[in-house]
PDB file of C-alpha atoms in Angstrom:
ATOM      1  CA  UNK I   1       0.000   0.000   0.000  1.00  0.00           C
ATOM      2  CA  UNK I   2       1.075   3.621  -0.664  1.00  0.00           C
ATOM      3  CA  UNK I   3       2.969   5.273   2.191  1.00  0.00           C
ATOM      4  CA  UNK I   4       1.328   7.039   4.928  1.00  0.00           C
ATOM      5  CA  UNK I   5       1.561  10.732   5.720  1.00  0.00           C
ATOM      6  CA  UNK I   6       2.187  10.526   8.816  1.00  0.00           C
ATOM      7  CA  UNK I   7       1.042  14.732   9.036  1.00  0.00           C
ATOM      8  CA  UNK I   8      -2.437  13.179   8.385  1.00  0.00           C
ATOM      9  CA  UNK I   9      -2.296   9.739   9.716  1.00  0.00           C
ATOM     10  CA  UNK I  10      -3.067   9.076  13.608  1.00  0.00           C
ATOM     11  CA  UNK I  11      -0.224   6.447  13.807  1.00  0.00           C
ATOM     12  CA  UNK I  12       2.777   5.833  16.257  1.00  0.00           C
ATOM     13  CA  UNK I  13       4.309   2.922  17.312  1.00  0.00           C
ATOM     14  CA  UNK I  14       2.729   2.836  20.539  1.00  0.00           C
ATOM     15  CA  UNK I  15      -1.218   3.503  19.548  1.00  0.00           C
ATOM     16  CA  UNK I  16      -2.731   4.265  15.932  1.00  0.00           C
ATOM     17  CA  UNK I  17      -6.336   4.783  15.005  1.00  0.00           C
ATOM     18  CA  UNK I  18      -9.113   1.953  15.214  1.00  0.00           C
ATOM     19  CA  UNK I  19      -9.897   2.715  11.605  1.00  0.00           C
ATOM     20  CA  UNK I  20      -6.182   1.716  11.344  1.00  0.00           C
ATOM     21  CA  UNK I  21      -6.765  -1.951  12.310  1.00  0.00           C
ATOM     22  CA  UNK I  22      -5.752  -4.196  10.218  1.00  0.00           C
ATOM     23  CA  UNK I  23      -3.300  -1.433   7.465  1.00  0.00           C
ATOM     24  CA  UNK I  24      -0.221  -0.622  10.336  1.00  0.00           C
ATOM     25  CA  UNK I  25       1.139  -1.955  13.360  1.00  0.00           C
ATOM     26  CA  UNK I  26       0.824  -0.224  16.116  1.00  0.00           C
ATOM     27  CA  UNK I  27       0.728  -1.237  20.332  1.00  0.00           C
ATOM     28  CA  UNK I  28      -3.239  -1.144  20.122  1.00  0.00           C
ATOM     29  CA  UNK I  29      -5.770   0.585  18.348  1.00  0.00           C
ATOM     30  CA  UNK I  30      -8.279   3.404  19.985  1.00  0.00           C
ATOM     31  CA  UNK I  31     -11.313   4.859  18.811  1.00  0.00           C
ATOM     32  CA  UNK I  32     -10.887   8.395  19.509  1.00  0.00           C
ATOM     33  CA  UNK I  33     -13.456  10.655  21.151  1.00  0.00           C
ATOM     34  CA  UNK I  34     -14.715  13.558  19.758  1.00  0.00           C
ATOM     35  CA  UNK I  35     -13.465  17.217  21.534  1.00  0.00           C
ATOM     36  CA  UNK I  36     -13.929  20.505  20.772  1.00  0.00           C
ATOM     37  CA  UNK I  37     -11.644  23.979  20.658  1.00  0.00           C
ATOM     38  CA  UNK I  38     -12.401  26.094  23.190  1.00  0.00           C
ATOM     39  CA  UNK I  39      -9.323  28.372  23.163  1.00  0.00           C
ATOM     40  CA  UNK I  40      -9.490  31.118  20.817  1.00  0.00           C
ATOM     41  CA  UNK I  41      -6.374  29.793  19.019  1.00  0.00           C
ATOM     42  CA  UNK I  42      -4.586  26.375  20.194  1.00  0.00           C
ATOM     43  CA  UNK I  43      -0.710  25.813  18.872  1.00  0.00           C
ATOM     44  CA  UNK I  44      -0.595  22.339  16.977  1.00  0.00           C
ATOM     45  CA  UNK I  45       2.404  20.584  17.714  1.00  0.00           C
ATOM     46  CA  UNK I  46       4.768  17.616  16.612  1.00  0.00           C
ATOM     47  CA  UNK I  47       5.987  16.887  20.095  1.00  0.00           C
ATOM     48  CA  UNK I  48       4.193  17.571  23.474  1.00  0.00           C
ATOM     49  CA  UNK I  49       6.483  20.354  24.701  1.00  0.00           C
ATOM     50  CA  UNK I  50       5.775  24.198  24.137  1.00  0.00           C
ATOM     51  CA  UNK I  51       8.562  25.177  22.723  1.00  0.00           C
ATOM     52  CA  UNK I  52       8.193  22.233  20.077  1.00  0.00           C
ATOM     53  CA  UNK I  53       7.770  23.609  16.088  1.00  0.00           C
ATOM     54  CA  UNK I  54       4.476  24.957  15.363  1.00  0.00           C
ATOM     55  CA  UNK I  55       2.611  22.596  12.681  1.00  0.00           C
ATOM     56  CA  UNK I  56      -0.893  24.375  12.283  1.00  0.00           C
ATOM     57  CA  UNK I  57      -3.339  26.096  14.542  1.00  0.00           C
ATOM     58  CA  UNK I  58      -6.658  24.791  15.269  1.00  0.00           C
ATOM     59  CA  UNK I  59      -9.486  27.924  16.229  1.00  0.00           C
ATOM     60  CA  UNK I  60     -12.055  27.915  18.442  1.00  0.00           C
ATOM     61  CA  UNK I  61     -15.095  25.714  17.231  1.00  0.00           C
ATOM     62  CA  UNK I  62     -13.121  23.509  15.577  1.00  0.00           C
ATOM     63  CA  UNK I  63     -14.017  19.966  16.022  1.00  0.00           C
ATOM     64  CA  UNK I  64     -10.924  17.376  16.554  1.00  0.00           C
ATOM     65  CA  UNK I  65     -10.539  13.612  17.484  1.00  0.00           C
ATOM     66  CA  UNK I  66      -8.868  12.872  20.670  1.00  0.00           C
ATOM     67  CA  UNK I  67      -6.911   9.819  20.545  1.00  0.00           C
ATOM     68  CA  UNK I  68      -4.334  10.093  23.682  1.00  0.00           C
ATOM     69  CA  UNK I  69      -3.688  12.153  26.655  1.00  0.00           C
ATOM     70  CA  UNK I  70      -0.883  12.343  28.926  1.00  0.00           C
ATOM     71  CA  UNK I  71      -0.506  13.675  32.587  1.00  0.00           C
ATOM     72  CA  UNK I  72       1.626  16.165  31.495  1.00  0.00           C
ATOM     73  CA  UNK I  73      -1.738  18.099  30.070  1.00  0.00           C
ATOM     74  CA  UNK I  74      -1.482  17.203  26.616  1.00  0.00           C
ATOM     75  CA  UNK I  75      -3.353  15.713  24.270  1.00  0.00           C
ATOM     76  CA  UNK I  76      -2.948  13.715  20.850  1.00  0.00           C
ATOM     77  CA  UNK I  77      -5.445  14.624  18.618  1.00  0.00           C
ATOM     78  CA  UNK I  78      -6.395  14.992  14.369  1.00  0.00           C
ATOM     79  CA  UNK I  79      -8.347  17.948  13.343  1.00  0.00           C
ATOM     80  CA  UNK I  80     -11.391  16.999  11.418  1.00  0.00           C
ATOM     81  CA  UNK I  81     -11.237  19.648   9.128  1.00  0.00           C
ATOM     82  CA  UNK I  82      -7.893  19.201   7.728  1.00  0.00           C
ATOM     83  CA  UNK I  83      -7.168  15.700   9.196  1.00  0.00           C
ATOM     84  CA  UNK I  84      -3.654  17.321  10.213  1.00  0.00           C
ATOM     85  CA  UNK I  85      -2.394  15.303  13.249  1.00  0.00           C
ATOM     86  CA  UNK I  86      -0.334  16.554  16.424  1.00  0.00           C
ATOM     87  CA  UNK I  87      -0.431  17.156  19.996  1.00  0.00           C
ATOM     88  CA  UNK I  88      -2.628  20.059  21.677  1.00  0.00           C
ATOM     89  CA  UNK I  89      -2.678  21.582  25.050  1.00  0.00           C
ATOM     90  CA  UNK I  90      -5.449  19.517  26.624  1.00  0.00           C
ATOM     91  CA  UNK I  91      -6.408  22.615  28.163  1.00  0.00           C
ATOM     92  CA  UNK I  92      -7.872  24.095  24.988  1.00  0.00           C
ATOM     93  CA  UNK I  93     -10.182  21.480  24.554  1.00  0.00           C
ATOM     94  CA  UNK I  94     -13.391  21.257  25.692  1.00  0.00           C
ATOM     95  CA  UNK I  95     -16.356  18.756  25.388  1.00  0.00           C
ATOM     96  CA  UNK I  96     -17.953  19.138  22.066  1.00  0.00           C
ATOM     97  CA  UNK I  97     -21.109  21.863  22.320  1.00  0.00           C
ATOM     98  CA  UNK I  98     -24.132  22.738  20.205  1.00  0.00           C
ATOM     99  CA  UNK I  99     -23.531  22.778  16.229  1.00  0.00           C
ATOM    100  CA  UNK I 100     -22.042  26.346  15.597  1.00  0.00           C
ATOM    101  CA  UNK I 101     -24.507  28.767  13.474  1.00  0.00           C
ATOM    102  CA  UNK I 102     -21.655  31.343  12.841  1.00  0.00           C
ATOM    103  CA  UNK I 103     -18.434  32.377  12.053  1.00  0.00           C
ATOM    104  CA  UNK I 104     -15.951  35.396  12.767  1.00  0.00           C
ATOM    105  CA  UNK I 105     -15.635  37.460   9.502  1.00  0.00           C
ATOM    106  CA  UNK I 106     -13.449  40.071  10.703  1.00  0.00           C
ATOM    107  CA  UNK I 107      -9.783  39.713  11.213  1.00  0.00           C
ATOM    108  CA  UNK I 108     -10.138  39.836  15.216  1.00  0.00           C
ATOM    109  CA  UNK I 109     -12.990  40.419  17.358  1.00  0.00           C
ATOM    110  CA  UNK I 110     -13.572  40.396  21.187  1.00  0.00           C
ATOM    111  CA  UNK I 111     -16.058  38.935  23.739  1.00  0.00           C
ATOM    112  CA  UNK I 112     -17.466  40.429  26.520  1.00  0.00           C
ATOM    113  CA  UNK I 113     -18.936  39.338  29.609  1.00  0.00           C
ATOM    114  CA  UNK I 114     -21.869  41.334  28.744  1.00  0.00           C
ATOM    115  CA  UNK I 115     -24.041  43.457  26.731  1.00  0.00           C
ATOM    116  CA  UNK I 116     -21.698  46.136  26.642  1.00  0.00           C
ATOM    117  CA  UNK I 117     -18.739  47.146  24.411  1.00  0.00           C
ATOM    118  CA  UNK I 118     -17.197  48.950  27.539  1.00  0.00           C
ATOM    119  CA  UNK I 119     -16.617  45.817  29.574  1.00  0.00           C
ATOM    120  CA  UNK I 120     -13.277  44.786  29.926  1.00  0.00           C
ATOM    121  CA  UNK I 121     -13.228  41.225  26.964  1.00  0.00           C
ATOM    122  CA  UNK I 122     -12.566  38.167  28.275  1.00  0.00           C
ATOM    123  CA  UNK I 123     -10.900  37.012  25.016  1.00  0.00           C
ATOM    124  CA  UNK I 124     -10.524  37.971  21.506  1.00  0.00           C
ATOM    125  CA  UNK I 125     -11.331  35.494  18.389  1.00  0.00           C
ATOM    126  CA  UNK I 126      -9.213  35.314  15.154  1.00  0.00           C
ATOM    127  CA  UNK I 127     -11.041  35.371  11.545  1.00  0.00           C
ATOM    128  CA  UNK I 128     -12.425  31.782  10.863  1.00  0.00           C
ATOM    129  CA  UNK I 129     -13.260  31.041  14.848  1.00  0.00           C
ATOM    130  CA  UNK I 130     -17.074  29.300  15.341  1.00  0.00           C
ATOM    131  CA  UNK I 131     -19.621  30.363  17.170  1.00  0.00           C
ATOM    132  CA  UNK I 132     -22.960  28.880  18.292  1.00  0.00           C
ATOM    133  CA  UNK I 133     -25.465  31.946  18.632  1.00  0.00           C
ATOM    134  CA  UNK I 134     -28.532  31.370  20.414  1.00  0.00           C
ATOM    135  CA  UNK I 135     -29.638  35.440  19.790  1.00  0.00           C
ATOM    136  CA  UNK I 136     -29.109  38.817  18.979  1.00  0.00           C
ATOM    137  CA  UNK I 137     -29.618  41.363  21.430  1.00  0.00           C
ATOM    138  CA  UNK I 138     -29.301  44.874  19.494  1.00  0.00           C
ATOM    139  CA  UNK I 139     -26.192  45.211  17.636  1.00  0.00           C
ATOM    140  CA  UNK I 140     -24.067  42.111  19.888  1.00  0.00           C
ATOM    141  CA  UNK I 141     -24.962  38.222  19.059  1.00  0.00           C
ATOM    142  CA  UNK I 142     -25.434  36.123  22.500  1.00  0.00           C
ATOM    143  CA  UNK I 143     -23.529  32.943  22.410  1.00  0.00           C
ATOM    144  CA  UNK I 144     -24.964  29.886  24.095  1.00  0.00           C
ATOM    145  CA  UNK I 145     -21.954  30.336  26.978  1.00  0.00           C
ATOM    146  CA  UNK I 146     -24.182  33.564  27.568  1.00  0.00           C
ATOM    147  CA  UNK I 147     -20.896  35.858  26.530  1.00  0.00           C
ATOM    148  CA  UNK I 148     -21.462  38.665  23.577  1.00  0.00           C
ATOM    149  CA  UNK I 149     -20.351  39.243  20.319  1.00  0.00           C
ATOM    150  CA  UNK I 150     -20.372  42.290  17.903  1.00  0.00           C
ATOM    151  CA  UNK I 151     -22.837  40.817  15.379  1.00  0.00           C
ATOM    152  CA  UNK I 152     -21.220  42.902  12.957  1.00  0.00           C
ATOM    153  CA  UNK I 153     -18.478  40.389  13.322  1.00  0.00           C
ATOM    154  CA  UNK I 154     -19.420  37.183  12.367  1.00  0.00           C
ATOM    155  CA  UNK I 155     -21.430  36.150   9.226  1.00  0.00           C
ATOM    156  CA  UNK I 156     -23.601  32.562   9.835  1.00  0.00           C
ATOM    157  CA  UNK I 157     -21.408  29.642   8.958  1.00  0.00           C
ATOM    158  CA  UNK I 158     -23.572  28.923   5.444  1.00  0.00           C
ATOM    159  CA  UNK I 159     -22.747  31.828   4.211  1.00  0.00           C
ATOM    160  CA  UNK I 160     -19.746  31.459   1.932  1.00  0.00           C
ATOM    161  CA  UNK I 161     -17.417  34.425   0.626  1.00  0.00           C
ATOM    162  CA  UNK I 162     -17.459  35.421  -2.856  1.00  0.00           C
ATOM    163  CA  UNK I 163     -13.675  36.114  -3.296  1.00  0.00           C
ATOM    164  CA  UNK I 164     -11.040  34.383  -1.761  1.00  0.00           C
ATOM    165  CA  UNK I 165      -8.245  36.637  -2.478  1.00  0.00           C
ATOM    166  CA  UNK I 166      -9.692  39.562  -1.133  1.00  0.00           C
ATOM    167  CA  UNK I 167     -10.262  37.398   1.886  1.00  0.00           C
ATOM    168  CA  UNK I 168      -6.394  36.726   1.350  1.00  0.00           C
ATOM    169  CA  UNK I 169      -5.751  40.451   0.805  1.00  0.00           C
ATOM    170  CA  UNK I 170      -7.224  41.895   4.066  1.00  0.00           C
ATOM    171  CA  UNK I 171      -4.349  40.029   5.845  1.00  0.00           C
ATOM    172  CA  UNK I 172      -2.269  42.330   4.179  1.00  0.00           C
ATOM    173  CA  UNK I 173       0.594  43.389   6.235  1.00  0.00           C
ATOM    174  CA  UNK I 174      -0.196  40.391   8.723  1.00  0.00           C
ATOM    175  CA  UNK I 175       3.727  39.092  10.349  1.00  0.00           C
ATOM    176  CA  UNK I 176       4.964  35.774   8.494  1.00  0.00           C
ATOM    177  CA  UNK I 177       5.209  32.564  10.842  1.00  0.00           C
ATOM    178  CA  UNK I 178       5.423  29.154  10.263  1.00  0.00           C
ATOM    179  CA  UNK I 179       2.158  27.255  10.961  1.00  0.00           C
ATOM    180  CA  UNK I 180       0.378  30.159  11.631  1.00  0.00           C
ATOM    181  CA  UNK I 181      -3.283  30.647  10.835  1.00  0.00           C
ATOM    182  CA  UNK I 182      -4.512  34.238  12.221  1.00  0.00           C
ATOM    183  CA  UNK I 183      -4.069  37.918  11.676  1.00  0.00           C
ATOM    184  CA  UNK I 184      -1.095  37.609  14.832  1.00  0.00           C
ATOM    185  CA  UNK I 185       0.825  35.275  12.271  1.00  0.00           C
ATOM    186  CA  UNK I 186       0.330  33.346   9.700  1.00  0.00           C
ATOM    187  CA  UNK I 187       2.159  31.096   6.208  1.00  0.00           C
ATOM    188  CA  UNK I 188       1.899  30.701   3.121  1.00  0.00           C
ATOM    189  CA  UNK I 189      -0.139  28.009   2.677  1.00  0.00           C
ATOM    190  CA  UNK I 190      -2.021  29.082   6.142  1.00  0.00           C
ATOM    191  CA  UNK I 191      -3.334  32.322   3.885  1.00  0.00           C
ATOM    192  CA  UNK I 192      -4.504  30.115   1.601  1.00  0.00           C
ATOM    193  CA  UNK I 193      -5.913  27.770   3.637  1.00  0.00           C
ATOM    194  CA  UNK I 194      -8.331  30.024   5.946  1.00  0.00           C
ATOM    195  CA  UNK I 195      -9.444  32.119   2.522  1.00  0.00           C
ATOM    196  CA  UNK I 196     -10.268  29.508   0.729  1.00  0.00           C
ATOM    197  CA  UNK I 197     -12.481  27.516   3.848  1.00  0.00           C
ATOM    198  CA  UNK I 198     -14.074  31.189   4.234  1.00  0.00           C
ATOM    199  CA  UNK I 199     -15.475  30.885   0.612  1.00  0.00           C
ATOM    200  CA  UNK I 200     -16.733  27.048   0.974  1.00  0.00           C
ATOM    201  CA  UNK I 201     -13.951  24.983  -0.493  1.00  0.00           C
ATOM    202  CA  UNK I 202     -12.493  22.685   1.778  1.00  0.00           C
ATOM    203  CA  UNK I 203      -8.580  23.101   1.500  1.00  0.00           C
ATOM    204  CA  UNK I 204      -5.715  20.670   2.672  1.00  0.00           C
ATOM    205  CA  UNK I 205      -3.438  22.479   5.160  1.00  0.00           C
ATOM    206  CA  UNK I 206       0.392  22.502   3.530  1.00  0.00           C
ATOM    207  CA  UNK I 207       1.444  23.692   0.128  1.00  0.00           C
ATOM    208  CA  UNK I 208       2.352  20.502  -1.502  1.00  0.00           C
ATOM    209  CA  UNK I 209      -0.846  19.137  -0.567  1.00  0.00           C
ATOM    210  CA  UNK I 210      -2.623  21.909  -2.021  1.00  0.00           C
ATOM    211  CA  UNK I 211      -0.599  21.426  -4.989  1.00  0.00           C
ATOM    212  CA  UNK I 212      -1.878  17.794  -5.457  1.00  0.00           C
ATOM    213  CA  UNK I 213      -5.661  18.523  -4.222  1.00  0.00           C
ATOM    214  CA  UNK I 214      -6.996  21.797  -5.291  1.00  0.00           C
ATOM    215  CA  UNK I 215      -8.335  23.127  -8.976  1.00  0.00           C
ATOM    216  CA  UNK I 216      -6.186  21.692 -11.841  1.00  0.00           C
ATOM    217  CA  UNK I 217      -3.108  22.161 -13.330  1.00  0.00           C
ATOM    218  CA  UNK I 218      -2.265  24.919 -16.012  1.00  0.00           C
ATOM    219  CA  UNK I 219      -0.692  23.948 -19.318  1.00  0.00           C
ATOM    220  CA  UNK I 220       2.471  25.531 -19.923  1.00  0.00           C
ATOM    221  CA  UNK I 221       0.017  27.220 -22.913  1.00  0.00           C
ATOM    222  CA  UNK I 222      -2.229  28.695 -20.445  1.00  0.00           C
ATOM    223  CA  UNK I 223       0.572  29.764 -17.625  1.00  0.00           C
ATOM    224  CA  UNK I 224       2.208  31.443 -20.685  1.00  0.00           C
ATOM    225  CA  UNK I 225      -0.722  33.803 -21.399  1.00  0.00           C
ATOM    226  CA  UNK I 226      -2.351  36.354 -18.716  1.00  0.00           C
ATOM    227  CA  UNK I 227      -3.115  34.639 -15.520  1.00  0.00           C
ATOM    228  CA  UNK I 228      -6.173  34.850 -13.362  1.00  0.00           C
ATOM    229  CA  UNK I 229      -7.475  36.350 -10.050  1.00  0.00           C
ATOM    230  CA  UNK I 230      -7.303  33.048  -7.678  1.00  0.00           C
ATOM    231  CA  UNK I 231      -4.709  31.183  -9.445  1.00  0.00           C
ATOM    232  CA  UNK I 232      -2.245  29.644  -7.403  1.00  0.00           C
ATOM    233  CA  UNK I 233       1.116  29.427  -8.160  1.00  0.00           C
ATOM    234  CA  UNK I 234       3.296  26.548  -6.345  1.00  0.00           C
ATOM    235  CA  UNK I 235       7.210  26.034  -5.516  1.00  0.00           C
ATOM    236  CA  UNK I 236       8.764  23.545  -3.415  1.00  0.00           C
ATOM    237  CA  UNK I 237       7.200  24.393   0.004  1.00  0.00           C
ATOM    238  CA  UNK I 238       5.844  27.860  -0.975  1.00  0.00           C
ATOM    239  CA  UNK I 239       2.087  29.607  -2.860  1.00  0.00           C
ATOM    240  CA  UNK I 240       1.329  32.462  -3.561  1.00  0.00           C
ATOM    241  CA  UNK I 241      -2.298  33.991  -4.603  1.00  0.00           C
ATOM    242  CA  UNK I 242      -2.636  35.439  -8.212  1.00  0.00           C
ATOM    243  CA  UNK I 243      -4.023  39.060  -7.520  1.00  0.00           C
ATOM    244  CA  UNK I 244      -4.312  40.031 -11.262  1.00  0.00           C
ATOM    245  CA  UNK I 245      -2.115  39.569 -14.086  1.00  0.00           C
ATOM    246  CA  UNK I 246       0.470  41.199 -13.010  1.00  0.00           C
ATOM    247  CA  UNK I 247       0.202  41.113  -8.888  1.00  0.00           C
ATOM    248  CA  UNK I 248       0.829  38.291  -6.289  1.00  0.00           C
ATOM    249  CA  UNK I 249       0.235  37.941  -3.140  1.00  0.00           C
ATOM    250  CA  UNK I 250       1.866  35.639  -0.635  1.00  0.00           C
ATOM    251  CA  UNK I 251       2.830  35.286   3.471  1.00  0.00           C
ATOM    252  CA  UNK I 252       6.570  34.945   3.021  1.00  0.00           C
ATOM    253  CA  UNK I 253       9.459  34.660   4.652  1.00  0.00           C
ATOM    254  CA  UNK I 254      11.311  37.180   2.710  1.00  0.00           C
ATOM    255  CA  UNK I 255       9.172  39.825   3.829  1.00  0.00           C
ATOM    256  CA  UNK I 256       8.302  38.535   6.978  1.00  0.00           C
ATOM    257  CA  UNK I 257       5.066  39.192   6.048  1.00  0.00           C
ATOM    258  CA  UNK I 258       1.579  38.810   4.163  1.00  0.00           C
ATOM    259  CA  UNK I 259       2.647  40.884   1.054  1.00  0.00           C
ATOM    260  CA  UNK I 260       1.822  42.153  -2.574  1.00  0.00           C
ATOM    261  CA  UNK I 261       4.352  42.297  -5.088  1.00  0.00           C
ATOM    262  CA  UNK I 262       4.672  42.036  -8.988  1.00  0.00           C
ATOM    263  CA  UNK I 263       4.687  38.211 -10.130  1.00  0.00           C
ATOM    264  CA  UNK I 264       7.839  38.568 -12.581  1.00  0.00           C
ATOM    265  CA  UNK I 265       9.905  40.011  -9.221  1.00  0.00           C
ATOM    266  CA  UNK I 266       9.045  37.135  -7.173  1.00  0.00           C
ATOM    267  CA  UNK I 267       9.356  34.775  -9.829  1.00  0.00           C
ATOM    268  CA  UNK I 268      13.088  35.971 -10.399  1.00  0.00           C
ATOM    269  CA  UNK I 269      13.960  36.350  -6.678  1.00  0.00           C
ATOM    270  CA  UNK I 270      12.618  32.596  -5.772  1.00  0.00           C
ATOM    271  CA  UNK I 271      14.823  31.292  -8.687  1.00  0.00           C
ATOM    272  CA  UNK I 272      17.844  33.283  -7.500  1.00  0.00           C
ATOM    273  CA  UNK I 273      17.210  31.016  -4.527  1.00  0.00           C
ATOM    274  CA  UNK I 274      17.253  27.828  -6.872  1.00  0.00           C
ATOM    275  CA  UNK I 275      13.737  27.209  -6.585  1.00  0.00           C
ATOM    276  CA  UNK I 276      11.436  27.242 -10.011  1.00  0.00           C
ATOM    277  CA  UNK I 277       7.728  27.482 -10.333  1.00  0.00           C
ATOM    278  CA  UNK I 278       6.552  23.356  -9.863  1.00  0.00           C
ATOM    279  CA  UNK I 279       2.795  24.286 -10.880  1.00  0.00           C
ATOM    280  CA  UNK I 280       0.032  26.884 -11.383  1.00  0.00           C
ATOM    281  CA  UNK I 281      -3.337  25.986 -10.382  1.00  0.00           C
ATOM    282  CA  UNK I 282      -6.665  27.332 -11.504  1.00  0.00           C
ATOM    283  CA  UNK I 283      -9.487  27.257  -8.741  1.00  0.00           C
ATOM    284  CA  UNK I 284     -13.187  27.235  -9.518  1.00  0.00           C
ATOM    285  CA  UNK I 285     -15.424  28.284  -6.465  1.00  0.00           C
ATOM    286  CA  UNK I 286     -19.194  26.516  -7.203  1.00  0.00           C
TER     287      UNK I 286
END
């Protein structure tokens, strides 16, 4: 059988998956129970320590599948969404609640203990966190926790954006860092990642598996003439966003930052590096 990934496989040597049985060895074989994110924001990690390489972030609301704890206060878990696998602070997880109704459409919002925008917030929510709203109550949404919400905010889960990369281009500016998913931080194929979720297409978290899963591929035809809004263009570990036909825009480490810049300059200043375009991608939103 084909090689696992083990970024999306549940597998060590010790414990793996139930639905594992009978494809790997493993020590035994668990069935996972079903958590929630509580945390606005909750560091995915390879190894249980803090100061361990950041894989991916998992936001509040998201639903993952527990599959080990230890008494150290972590826990081994994959993210439904993505399937990405890692360890989590066990802290940030919290029994699964009622289906969430909405989402956070700005870049950062707070909540308050109360009705009032003059209270101090109890915690602030990235862009792509889930909510379940029970009601509004003038201009602030009421979760079901009781806690409020500037309704002006969030936009019900359903309701799908109509351009990615202008989802992509309000993180404009945003600081660059490796497995980082928020306005506070965020990579390449991060940006990508939370635009393209906010506008209904399910999206694999790294770049080469975006490469391999999303749209299709260009011919070298197509790539030669004007490119689109919303294609993607791929290198080895790296995409970027097609803004227009002349514009890109990418979270990079050369600028250390979500940024704009004209495709022909960072098409000749990744190849100075020794790195040459592997694929460009067309996406079609339904």
């Amino acid at each position: 059988m084909p090689a696992l990934d083990p970024r999306v496989t549940p597998l060590r040597d010790d414990l793996a998956a139930k639905y594992l049985e009978g494809k790997v060895k493993a020590g035994r074989f668990v069935e996972g129970s079903g958590m929630e994110v509580i945390a606005p924001q909750a560091p995915l990690r390879h190894e249980r320590r803090p100061d361990a390489p950041l894989h991916t972030e998992a936001l509040k609301g998201e639903q993952v599948t527990v599959y080990d704890r230890d008494a150290e206060g972590w826990a081994w878990v994959q993210l439904n969404a993505d399937k990405y696998v890692g360890w989590l602070a066990a802290g940030a997880l919290g029994p699964a609640g009622a289906p969430p109704t909405h989402r956070v459409a700005a870049l950062r919002t707070f909540v308050f203990p109360g009705p009032s925008i003059k209270l101090p917030p109890i915690e602030a929510l990235p862009f792509g966190a889930k909510l379940n709203i029970v009601r509004m109550k003038d201009q602030m949404a009421v979760t079901s926790s009781g806690f409020y919400v500037p309704a002006a905010h969030l936009k019900p889960v359903g309701e799908k954006e109509t351009d990615f990369v202008a989802v992509a281009e309000r993180f404009l500016g945003a600081p660059y860092l490796w497995g980082g998913k928020t306005m506070l931080g965020l990579d390449c194929s991060g940006l990508v990642q939370i635009a393209l979720t906010a506008s209904g297409l399910p999206c694999p978290r790294d770049s080469d598996m975006q490469e391999q899963a999303l749209g299709r591929a260009l011919t070298e035809t197509e790539r030669s003439s004007r490119l689109q809004r919303g294609d993607l263009i791929f290198w080895k570990e790296h995409v970027a966003i097609v803004r227009d036909g002349e514009s890109l825009l990418h979270a990079n480490a050369f600028h250390m930052a979500v940024a704009a810049e004209p495709i022909a300059q960072a098409v000749a200043r990744i190849r100075a590096t020794g790195a040459e375009i592997t694929s460009v991608r067309r996406i079609t939103l339904a």
